[in-house]
Tab-separated table of C-alpha atoms in Angstrom:
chain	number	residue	atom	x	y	z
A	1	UNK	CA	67.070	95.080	151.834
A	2	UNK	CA	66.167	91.259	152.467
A	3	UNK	CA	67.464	89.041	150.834
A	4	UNK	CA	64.879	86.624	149.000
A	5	UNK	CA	65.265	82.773	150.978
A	6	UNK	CA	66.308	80.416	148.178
A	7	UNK	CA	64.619	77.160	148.757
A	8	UNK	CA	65.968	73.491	147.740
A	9	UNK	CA	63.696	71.978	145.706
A	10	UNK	CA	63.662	68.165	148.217
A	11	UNK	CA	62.099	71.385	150.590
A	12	UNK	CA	59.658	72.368	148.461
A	13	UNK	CA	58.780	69.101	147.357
A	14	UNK	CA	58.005	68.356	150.725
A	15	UNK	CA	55.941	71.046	152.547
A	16	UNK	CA	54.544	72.370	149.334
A	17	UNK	CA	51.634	69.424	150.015
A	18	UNK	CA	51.843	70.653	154.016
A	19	UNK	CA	51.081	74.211	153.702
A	20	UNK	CA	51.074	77.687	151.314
A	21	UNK	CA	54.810	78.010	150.424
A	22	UNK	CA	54.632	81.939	150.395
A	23	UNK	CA	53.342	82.370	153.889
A	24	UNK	CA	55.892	80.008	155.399
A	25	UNK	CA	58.287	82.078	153.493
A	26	UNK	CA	57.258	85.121	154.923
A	27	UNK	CA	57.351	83.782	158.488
A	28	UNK	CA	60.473	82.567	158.160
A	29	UNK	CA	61.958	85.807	156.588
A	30	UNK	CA	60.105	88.180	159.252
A	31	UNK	CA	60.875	88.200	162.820
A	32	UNK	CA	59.763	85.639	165.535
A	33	UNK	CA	56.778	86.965	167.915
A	34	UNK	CA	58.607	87.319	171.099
A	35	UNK	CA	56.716	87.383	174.245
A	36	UNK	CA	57.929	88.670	177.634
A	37	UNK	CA	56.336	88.376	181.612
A	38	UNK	CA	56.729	91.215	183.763
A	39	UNK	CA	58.170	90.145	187.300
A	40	UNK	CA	56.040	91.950	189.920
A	41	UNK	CA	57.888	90.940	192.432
A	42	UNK	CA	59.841	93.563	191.265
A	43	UNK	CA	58.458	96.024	189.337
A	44	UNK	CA	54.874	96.870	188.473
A	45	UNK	CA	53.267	96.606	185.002
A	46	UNK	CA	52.777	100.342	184.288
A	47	UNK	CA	56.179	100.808	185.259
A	48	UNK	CA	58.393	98.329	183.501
A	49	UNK	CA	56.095	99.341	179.637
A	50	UNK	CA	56.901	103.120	180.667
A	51	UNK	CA	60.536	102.027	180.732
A	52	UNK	CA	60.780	99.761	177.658
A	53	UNK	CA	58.529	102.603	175.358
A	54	UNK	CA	61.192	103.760	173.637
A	55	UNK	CA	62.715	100.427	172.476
A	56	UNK	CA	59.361	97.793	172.239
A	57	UNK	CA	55.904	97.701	171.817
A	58	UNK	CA	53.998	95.947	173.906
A	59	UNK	CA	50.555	93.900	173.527
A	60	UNK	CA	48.761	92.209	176.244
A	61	UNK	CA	48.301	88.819	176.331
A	62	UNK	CA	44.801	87.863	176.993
A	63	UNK	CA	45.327	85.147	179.293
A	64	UNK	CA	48.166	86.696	181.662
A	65	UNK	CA	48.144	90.012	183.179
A	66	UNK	CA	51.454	90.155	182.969
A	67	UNK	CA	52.183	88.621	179.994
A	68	UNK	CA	53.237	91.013	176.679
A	69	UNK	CA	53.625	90.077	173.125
A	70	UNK	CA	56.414	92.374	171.944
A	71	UNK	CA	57.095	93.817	169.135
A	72	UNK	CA	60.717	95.313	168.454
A	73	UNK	CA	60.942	99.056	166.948
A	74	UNK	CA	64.198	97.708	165.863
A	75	UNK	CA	66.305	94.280	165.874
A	76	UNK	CA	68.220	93.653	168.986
A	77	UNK	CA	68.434	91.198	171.554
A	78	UNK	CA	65.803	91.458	174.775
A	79	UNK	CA	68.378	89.973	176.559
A	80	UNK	CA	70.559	92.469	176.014
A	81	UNK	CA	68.388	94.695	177.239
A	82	UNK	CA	68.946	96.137	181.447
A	83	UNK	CA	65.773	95.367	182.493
A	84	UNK	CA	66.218	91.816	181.476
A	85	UNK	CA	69.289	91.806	183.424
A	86	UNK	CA	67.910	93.254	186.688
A	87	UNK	CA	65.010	90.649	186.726
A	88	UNK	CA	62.083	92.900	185.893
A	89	UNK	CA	60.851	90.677	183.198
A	90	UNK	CA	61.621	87.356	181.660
A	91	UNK	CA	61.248	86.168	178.374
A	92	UNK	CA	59.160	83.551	178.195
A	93	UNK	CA	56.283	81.914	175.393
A	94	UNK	CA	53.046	82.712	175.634
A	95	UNK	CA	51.404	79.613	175.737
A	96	UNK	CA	53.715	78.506	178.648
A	97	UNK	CA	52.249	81.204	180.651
A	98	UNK	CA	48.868	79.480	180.707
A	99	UNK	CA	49.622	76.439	183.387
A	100	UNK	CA	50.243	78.930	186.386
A	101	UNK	CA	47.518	81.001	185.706
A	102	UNK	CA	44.907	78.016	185.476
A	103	UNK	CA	46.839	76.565	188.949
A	104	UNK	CA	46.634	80.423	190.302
A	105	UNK	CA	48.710	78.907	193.231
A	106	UNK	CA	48.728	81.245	196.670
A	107	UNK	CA	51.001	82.304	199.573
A	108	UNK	CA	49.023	79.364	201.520
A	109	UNK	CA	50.044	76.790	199.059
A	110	UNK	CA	52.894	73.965	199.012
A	111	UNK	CA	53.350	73.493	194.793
A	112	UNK	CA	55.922	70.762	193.767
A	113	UNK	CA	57.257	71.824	190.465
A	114	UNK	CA	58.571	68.492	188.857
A	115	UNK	CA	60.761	69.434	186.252
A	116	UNK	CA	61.029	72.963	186.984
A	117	UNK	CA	64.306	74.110	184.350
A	118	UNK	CA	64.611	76.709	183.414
A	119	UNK	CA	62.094	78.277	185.662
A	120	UNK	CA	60.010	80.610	183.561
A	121	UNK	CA	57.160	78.453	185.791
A	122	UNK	CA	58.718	78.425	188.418
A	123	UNK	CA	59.541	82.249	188.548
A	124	UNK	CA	55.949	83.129	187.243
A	125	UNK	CA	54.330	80.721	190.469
A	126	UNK	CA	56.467	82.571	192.837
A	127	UNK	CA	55.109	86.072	191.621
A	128	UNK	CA	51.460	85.216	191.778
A	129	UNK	CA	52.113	83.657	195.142
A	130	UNK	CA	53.819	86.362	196.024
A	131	UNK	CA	57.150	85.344	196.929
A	132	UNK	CA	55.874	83.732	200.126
A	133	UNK	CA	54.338	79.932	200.599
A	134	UNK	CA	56.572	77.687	199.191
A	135	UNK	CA	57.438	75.833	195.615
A	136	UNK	CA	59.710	72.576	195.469
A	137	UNK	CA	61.855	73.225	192.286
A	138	UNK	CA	62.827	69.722	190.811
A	139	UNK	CA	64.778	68.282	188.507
A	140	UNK	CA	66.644	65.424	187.700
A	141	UNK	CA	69.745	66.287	185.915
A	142	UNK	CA	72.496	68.681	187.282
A	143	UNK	CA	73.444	70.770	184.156
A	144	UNK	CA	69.838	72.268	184.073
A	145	UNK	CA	69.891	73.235	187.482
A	146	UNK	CA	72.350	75.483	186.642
A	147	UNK	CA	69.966	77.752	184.577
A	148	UNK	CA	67.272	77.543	187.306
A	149	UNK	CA	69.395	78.733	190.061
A	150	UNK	CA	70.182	81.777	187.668
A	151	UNK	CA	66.709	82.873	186.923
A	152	UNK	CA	65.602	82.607	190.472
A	153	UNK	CA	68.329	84.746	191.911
A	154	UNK	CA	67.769	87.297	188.838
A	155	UNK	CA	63.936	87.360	189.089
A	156	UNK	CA	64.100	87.677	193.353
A	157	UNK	CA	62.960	84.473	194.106
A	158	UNK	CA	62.817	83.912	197.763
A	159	UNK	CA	59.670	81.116	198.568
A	160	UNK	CA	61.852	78.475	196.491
A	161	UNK	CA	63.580	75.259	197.129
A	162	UNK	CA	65.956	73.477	194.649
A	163	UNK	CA	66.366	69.778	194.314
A	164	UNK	CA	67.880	67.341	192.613
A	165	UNK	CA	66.235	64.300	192.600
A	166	UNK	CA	63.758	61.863	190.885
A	167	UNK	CA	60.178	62.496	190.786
A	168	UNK	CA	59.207	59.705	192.924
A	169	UNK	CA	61.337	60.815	195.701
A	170	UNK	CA	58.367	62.980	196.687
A	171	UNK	CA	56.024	60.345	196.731
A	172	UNK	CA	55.777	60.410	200.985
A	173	UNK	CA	54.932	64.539	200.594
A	174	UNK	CA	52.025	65.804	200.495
A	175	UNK	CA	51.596	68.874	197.727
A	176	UNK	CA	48.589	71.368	197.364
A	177	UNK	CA	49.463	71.119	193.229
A	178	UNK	CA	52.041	69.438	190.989
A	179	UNK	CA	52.556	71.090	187.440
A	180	UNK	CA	54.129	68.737	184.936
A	181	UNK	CA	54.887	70.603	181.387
A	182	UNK	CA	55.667	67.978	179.371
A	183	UNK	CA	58.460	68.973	176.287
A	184	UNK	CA	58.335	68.443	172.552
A	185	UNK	CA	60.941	67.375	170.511
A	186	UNK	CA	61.578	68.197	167.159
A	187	UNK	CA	58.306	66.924	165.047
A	188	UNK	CA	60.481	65.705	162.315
A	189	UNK	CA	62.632	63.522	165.110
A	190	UNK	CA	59.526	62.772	166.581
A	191	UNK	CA	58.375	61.025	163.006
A	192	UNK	CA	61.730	58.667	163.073
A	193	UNK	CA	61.761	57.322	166.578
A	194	UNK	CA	58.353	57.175	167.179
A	195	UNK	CA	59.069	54.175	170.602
A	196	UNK	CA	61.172	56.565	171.796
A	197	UNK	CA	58.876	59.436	171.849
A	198	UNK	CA	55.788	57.813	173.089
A	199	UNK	CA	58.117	56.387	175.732
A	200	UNK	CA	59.350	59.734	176.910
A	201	UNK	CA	56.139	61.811	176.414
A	202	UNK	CA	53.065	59.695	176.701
A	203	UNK	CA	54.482	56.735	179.333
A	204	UNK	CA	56.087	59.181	180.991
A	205	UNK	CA	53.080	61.001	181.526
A	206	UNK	CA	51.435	58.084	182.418
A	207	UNK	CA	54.153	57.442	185.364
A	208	UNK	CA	53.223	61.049	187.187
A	209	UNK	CA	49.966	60.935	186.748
A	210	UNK	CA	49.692	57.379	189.164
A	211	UNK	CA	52.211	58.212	190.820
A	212	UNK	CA	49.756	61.436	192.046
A	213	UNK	CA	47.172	58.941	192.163
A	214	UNK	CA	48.896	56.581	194.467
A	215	UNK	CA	50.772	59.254	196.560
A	216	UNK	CA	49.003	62.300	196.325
A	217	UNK	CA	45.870	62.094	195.302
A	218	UNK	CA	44.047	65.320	197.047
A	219	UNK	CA	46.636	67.172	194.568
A	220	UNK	CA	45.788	69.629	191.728
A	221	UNK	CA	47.539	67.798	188.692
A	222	UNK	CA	48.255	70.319	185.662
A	223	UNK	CA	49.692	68.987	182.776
A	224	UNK	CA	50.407	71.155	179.280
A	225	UNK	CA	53.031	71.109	176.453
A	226	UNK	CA	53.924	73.717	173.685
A	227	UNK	CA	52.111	73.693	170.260
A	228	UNK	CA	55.506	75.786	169.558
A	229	UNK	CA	56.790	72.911	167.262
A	230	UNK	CA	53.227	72.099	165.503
A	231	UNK	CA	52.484	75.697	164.385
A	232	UNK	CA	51.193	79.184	166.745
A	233	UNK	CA	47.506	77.811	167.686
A	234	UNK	CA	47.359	81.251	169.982
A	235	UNK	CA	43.760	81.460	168.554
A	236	UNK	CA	42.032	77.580	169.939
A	237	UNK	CA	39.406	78.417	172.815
A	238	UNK	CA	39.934	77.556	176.054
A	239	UNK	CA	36.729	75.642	177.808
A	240	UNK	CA	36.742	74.820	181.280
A	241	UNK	CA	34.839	72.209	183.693
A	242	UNK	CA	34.759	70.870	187.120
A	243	UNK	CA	37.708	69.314	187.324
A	244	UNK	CA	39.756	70.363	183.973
A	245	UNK	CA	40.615	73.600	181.302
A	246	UNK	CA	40.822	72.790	178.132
């Protein structure tokens, strides 16, 4: 049996004027919608949901092929799981599946990932590209590189280069796309150092996007960020034009 979330009333004060108490409780109480990506560069989709039947149920994304969102038949870890461990699938958000699939990058292509940690990105460009052409891996600080490494050796990543450098030193290349996914910190630290948040999101943002201009301007430039943190908005229509998706 559950037991029932007791709430501090400075809490309820608070988000009682933000949003329906109940339903927040009952998100928080029930379990998080986990999403997984099957990695067909080493195992097909029929094959990898035949093997995980008996433990998950799986829904298709409607924007990736080979994205799932899973439901658990009962509560474990996916990690834990040996198919996670032998690289047939990685867990990964389903919004942060869409910037590969609207790049759709090819085994002709040059694609300079710019802050590529962890590499759910990374891993899912090398799939659709399959495993051949070649991605640029990038980023600037050593400890995440760590994870990166991991994931690509798990998921049988061969078309990949690791760097560690900063953005700029790639300013004399010449890339076919550059995918910047720009991260979110917490909303409520967001609120208190607002400087510092424009300065790392929005300026920062600014920075790659002239520095494409300037450098590489023939480049596809794709730029997203998580609505994880402001609530699931799996349900806002995409619209696309010439030159952007929406």
């Amino acid at each position: 049996m559950t037991q029932k979330l007791v709430l501090k009333k400075d809490f309820k004060d608070r988000y009682s004027t933000l949003t329906d108490l109940d339903k927040l409780l009952d998100y928080i109480q029930g379990q998080e919608r986990k999403s997984l990506r099957v990695n067909t560069i080493k195992v097909e989709v029929q094959e990898l949901k035949k093997r995980l039947s008996d433990n998950l149920e799986l829904k298709q994304i409607p924007w990736c092929a080979q994205g799932f969102f899973v439901k658990r038949k009962q509560r474990f870890a996916l990690g834990s799981l040996l198919e996670h461990s032998l690289g047939y699938f990685y867990i990964q958000e389903a919004s942060s599946m869409i910037p590969a699939q609207v790049l759709s990058p090819t085994k002709d292509d040059l694609v300079l990932d710019i802050a590529a940690a962890p590499g759910s990105k990374t891993t899912q460009m090398a799939a659709l590209m399959k495993n051949e052409g070649l991605i640029v891996a990038n980023d600037i600080k050593f400890q995440r590189l760590k994870a990166l490494s991991i994931n690509l050796t798990r998921m049988g990543v061969l078309n990949t280069v690791v760097t560690l450098m900063h953005g700029l030193a790639f300013k004399t290349n010449k890339f076919d796309a550059i995918i910047h996914t720009a991260g979110q910190p917490s909303h409520d630290y967001s609120k208190d150092h607002v400087l510092e948040d424009f300065d790392i999101n929005a300026r920062g943002t600014l920075i790659l996007l002239e520095a494409t201009r300037k450098y590489c301007p023939e480049a596809v430039f794709v730029f997203c960020s998580t609505d994880k943190v402001y609530g699931g908005n799996m349900n806002v229509n995409i619209t696309s034009s010439t030159n952007r998706i929406r």
